[in-house]
Amino acid sequence: MTDTPTARLDAQIDFLKETDKLKSIDRATRLIGNGRFENSAEHSWHIMLHALVLADQAGPGVDIDRVLKMLLLHDIVEIDAGDAPIHGQVDHAAMAAKEEAAAQRLFGLLPADQAESFLTLWREFEAAETPDAQFAKAIDRFQSPVINLENGGGSWDDYNVTLAQMETRVGAPISRGAPGLWAWLQPKLAAFFARRTS
Amino acid sequence: MTDTPTARLDAQIDFLKETDKLKSIDRATRLIGNGRFENSAEHSWHIMLHALVLADQAGPGVDIDRVLKMLLLHDIVEIDAGDAPIHGQVDHAAMAAKEEAAAQRLFGLLPADQAESFLTLWREFEAAETPDAQFAKAIDRFQSPVINLENGGGSWDDYNVTLAQMETRVGAPISRGAPGLWAWLQPKLAAFFARRTS
């Protein structure tokens, strides 16, 4: 039981068991038509489905297979660092340090080659500089507004969000990675927030 | 608003909203150390992570990117057909017909090219004849026993499962698609069930 293939598999399965905890990390968004908060594991599944279905919204240099892997891994750090709601008050530098430590501990449970490759892919997502990461970020930002529109407000009410805040926090990253999705979403947001403030 | 790109995007987003319901489909397995049942959306995320981490357990012909897409889509039919617990009493022919109808309705919400390609991939998974589908099935069967061992029984207690049933229902598909995982799991199951019946 101490030969290398077994030790490798033991480490991989320890990591997989640890990541079960992502199912207990709640986000600010609720399910459609359901009072329950969405957790980060089911959210990760749903945005991967968004990325696959909306792949034709990605720019020409984007590799959807890499995007899916980024989205598969992107929220695992929340097991240690928690979810930072986009409309909440967050110390971004402190949160980034906490997430980096979480990534090192959690991916560090894996064999060294996988730990390194997962860390690299997660850091690429966080940096949002490559076309793949920018599309992944756009998709990650796109899902919650669609749900909130469907729920008639949702986390926008909990956080007193304005259209101007939506343009900055959501519009900017979606425009960068998937401009067609922002063109679809923006008029719906404008109409919703106009009704709400009138 | 009726030009083709917008109609395509509207259909895609209708599909994505409908699939939010997978987060409310409960499985027979519980989370590790938590009484709550696992839902099929978070399960799908977790087995995709298993497939990526355990990719070196796949045979030489397996394309992990296709496997990830299969696993991303594989449980969506449960929105209409429900989850059929592996250890429950199920009329397999009736369930297969129900799932095929579900696949046609749900994937049919998408533009025709995507509906066709998703249906084809889902049917390949269900048929479990290609190396990709056999690895995907093996991974899908592997996660619950790991969780049940961790929980000291879990759904095995709810369904009075025996080691012989595990060999047939779980051992056979795991051996076919990922023999190294069955070699890891089988002695742990044997020891667990021996303790339980002694």
CSV table of N, CA, C and O in Angstrom, one decimal, chain A residues 69-122:
chain,number,residue,atom,x,y,z
A,69,LYS,N,-12.4,23.5,-17.9
A,69,LYS,CA,-11.5,23.1,-16.8
A,69,LYS,C,-11.3,24.3,-15.8
A,69,LYS,O,-11.3,24.1,-14.6
A,70,MET,N,-11.1,25.5,-16.3
A,70,MET,CA,-11.0,26.7,-15.4
A,70,MET,C,-12.3,26.8,-14.5
A,70,MET,O,-12.2,27.0,-13.3
A,71,LEU,N,-13.5,26.7,-15.2
A,71,LEU,CA,-14.7,26.8,-14.4
A,71,LEU,C,-14.9,25.7,-13.4
A,71,LEU,O,-15.5,25.9,-12.4
A,72,LEU,N,-14.5,24.5,-13.8
A,72,LEU,CA,-14.6,23.3,-12.9
A,72,LEU,C,-13.8,23.6,-11.6
A,72,LEU,O,-14.2,23.2,-10.5
A,73,LEU,N,-12.6,24.3,-11.7
A,73,LEU,CA,-11.8,24.5,-10.6
A,73,LEU,C,-12.0,25.8,-9.9
A,73,LEU,O,-11.5,26.0,-8.8
A,74,HIS,N,-12.6,26.8,-10.6
A,74,HIS,CA,-12.5,28.2,-10.2
A,74,HIS,C,-13.0,28.5,-8.8
A,74,HIS,O,-12.5,29.4,-8.1
A,75,ASP,N,-14.0,27.8,-8.2
A,75,ASP,CA,-14.5,28.1,-6.9
A,75,ASP,C,-14.0,27.3,-5.8
A,75,ASP,O,-14.4,27.5,-4.6
A,76,ILE,N,-13.1,26.3,-6.1
A,76,ILE,CA,-12.7,25.4,-5.0
A,76,ILE,C,-12.0,26.1,-3.8
A,76,ILE,O,-12.2,25.7,-2.7
A,77,VAL,N,-11.4,27.2,-4.1
A,77,VAL,CA,-10.7,28.0,-3.1
A,77,VAL,C,-11.8,28.5,-2.0
A,77,VAL,O,-11.4,28.8,-0.9
A,78,GLU,N,-13.0,28.6,-2.4
A,78,GLU,CA,-14.1,29.0,-1.4
A,78,GLU,C,-14.2,28.1,-0.3
A,78,GLU,O,-14.8,28.5,0.8
A,79,ILE,N,-13.8,26.8,-0.4
A,79,ILE,CA,-13.8,25.9,0.7
A,79,ILE,C,-13.1,26.5,1.9
A,79,ILE,O,-13.6,26.4,3.1
A,80,ASP,N,-12.0,27.1,1.7
A,80,ASP,CA,-11.3,27.8,2.8
A,80,ASP,C,-11.6,29.3,2.9
A,80,ASP,O,-11.6,29.8,4.0
A,81,ALA,N,-11.8,30.0,1.8
A,81,ALA,CA,-11.9,31.4,1.8
A,81,ALA,C,-13.3,31.9,1.8
A,81,ALA,O,-13.5,33.1,2.0
A,82,GLY,N,-14.3,31.1,1.6
A,82,GLY,CA,-15.7,31.5,1.5
A,82,GLY,C,-16.0,32.2,0.2
A,82,GLY,O,-15.1,32.5,-0.6
A,83,ASP,N,-17.3,32.5,0.0
A,83,ASP,CA,-17.7,33.2,-1.2
A,83,ASP,C,-17.8,34.7,-0.9
A,83,ASP,O,-18.3,35.1,0.1
A,84,ALA,N,-17.2,35.5,-1.8
A,84,ALA,CA,-17.3,36.9,-1.6
A,84,ALA,C,-18.3,37.5,-2.6
A,84,ALA,O,-18.1,37.6,-3.8
A,85,PRO,N,-19.5,37.8,-2.1
A,85,PRO,CA,-20.6,38.2,-3.0
A,85,PRO,C,-20.1,39.5,-3.8
A,85,PRO,O,-19.5,40.4,-3.2
A,86,ILE,N,-20.4,39.5,-5.1
A,86,ILE,CA,-19.9,40.6,-6.0
A,86,ILE,C,-20.4,41.9,-5.5
A,86,ILE,O,-19.8,42.9,-5.7
A,87,HIS,N,-21.6,41.9,-4.9
A,87,HIS,CA,-22.2,43.2,-4.5
A,87,HIS,C,-22.0,43.5,-3.0
A,87,HIS,O,-22.5,44.5,-2.4
A,88,GLY,N,-21.2,42.6,-2.3
A,88,GLY,CA,-20.9,42.9,-0.9
A,88,GLY,C,-19.7,43.8,-0.7
A,88,GLY,O,-19.0,44.1,-1.7
A,89,GLN,N,-19.4,44.1,0.5
A,89,GLN,CA,-18.2,45.0,0.8
A,89,GLN,C,-17.1,44.0,1.1
A,89,GLN,O,-17.1,43.3,2.0
A,90,VAL,N,-16.1,44.1,0.3
A,90,VAL,CA,-15.0,43.2,0.4
A,90,VAL,C,-13.6,43.9,0.3
A,90,VAL,O,-13.5,44.8,-0.5
A,91,ASP,N,-12.7,43.5,1.1
A,91,ASP,CA,-11.3,44.0,1.0
A,91,ASP,C,-10.6,43.1,0.0
A,91,ASP,O,-10.3,42.0,0.3
A,92,HIS,N,-10.5,43.6,-1.2
A,92,HIS,CA,-10.1,42.8,-2.4
A,92,HIS,C,-8.7,42.2,-2.2
A,92,HIS,O,-8.4,41.1,-2.6
A,93,ALA,N,-7.8,43.0,-1.6
A,93,ALA,CA,-6.4,42.5,-1.5
A,93,ALA,C,-6.4,41.4,-0.4
A,93,ALA,O,-5.7,40.4,-0.6
A,94,ALA,N,-7.1,41.6,0.7
A,94,ALA,CA,-7.1,40.6,1.7
A,94,ALA,C,-7.8,39.3,1.2
A,94,ALA,O,-7.3,38.2,1.4
A,95,MET,N,-8.8,39.5,0.4
A,95,MET,CA,-9.5,38.3,-0.2
A,95,MET,C,-8.6,37.5,-1.1
A,95,MET,O,-8.6,36.3,-1.1
A,96,ALA,N,-7.9,38.3,-2.0
A,96,ALA,CA,-7.0,37.6,-2.9
A,96,ALA,C,-5.9,36.8,-2.2
A,96,ALA,O,-5.5,35.7,-2.6
A,97,ALA,N,-5.4,37.4,-1.1
A,97,ALA,CA,-4.4,36.7,-0.3
A,97,ALA,C,-4.9,35.4,0.3
A,97,ALA,O,-4.3,34.3,0.3
A,98,LYS,N,-6.2,35.5,0.8
A,98,LYS,CA,-6.8,34.4,1.4
A,98,LYS,C,-7.1,33.3,0.4
A,98,LYS,O,-6.9,32.1,0.6
A,99,GLU,N,-7.5,33.7,-0.8
A,99,GLU,CA,-7.8,32.7,-1.9
A,99,GLU,C,-6.5,32.0,-2.4
A,99,GLU,O,-6.5,30.9,-2.7
A,100,GLU,N,-5.4,32.8,-2.5
A,100,GLU,CA,-4.1,32.2,-2.9
A,100,GLU,C,-3.7,31.2,-1.9
A,100,GLU,O,-3.2,30.1,-2.2
A,101,ALA,N,-3.8,31.5,-0.6
A,101,ALA,CA,-3.5,30.5,0.5
A,101,ALA,C,-4.4,29.2,0.4
A,101,ALA,O,-3.9,28.1,0.5
A,102,ALA,N,-5.6,29.5,0.1
A,102,ALA,CA,-6.6,28.4,-0.1
A,102,ALA,C,-6.2,27.5,-1.3
A,102,ALA,O,-6.2,26.3,-1.2
A,103,ALA,N,-5.9,28.1,-2.4
A,103,ALA,CA,-5.5,27.4,-3.6
A,103,ALA,C,-4.2,26.5,-3.3
A,103,ALA,O,-4.2,25.4,-3.7
A,104,GLN,N,-3.3,27.1,-2.5
A,104,GLN,CA,-2.1,26.3,-2.3
A,104,GLN,C,-2.4,25.1,-1.3
A,104,GLN,O,-1.8,24.0,-1.5
A,105,ARG,N,-3.2,25.3,-0.3
A,105,ARG,CA,-3.5,24.2,0.6
A,105,ARG,C,-4.3,23.2,-0.2
A,105,ARG,O,-4.0,22.0,-0.1
A,106,LEU,N,-5.4,23.6,-0.9
A,106,LEU,CA,-6.3,22.6,-1.4
A,106,LEU,C,-5.7,21.9,-2.6
A,106,LEU,O,-5.7,20.6,-2.7
A,107,PHE,N,-5.2,22.6,-3.6
A,107,PHE,CA,-4.6,21.9,-4.8
A,107,PHE,C,-3.3,21.2,-4.3
A,107,PHE,O,-2.9,20.2,-4.9
A,108,GLY,N,-2.7,21.7,-3.2
A,108,GLY,CA,-1.5,21.0,-2.6
A,108,GLY,C,-1.8,19.6,-2.1
A,108,GLY,O,-0.8,18.9,-1.7
A,109,LEU,N,-3.1,19.3,-1.9
A,109,LEU,CA,-3.4,17.9,-1.5
A,109,LEU,C,-3.1,16.9,-2.6
A,109,LEU,O,-2.9,15.7,-2.4
A,110,LEU,N,-3.1,17.4,-3.8
A,110,LEU,CA,-2.9,16.5,-5.0
A,110,LEU,C,-1.4,16.2,-5.2
A,110,LEU,O,-0.5,16.9,-4.7
A,111,PRO,N,-1.1,15.2,-6.0
A,111,PRO,CA,0.3,14.9,-6.4
A,111,PRO,C,0.9,16.2,-7.1
A,111,PRO,O,0.1,17.0,-7.7
A,112,ALA,N,2.2,16.4,-6.9
A,112,ALA,CA,2.8,17.7,-7.3
A,112,ALA,C,2.5,18.1,-8.7
A,112,ALA,O,2.3,19.3,-9.0
A,113,ASP,N,2.5,17.2,-9.7
A,113,ASP,CA,2.3,17.6,-11.1
A,113,ASP,C,0.9,18.2,-11.3
A,113,ASP,O,0.7,19.2,-11.9
A,114,GLN,N,-0.1,17.6,-10.6
A,114,GLN,CA,-1.5,18.1,-10.8
A,114,GLN,C,-1.7,19.4,-9.9
A,114,GLN,O,-2.3,20.3,-10.4
A,115,ALA,N,-1.0,19.4,-8.7
A,115,ALA,CA,-1.1,20.6,-7.9
A,115,ALA,C,-0.7,21.8,-8.7
A,115,ALA,O,-1.3,22.9,-8.8
A,116,GLU,N,0.5,21.7,-9.4
A,116,GLU,CA,1.1,22.7,-10.1
A,116,GLU,C,0.2,23.1,-11.3
A,116,GLU,O,-0.1,24.3,-11.6
A,117,SER,N,-0.3,22.2,-12.0
A,117,SER,CA,-1.1,22.5,-13.2
A,117,SER,C,-2.5,23.1,-12.9
A,117,SER,O,-3.0,24.0,-13.5
A,118,PHE,N,-3.1,22.6,-11.8
A,118,PHE,CA,-4.4,23.2,-11.3
A,118,PHE,C,-4.2,24.7,-10.8
A,118,PHE,O,-5.0,25.6,-11.1
A,119,LEU,N,-3.1,24.8,-10.0
A,119,LEU,CA,-2.8,26.2,-9.5
A,119,LEU,C,-2.6,27.2,-10.6
A,119,LEU,O,-3.1,28.3,-10.6
A,120,THR,N,-1.8,26.7,-11.6
A,120,THR,CA,-1.5,27.6,-12.8
A,120,THR,C,-2.8,28.0,-13.5
A,120,THR,O,-3.0,29.1,-13.9
A,121,LEU,N,-3.7,27.0,-13.7
A,121,LEU,CA,-5.0,27.3,-14.4
A,121,LEU,C,-5.9,28.2,-13.6
A,121,LEU,O,-6.5,29.1,-14.1
A,122,TRP,N,-5.9,28.0,-12.3
A,122,TRP,CA,-6.7,28.8,-11.4
A,122,TRP,C,-6.2,30.3,-11.4
A,122,TRP,O,-7.0,31.2,-11.5
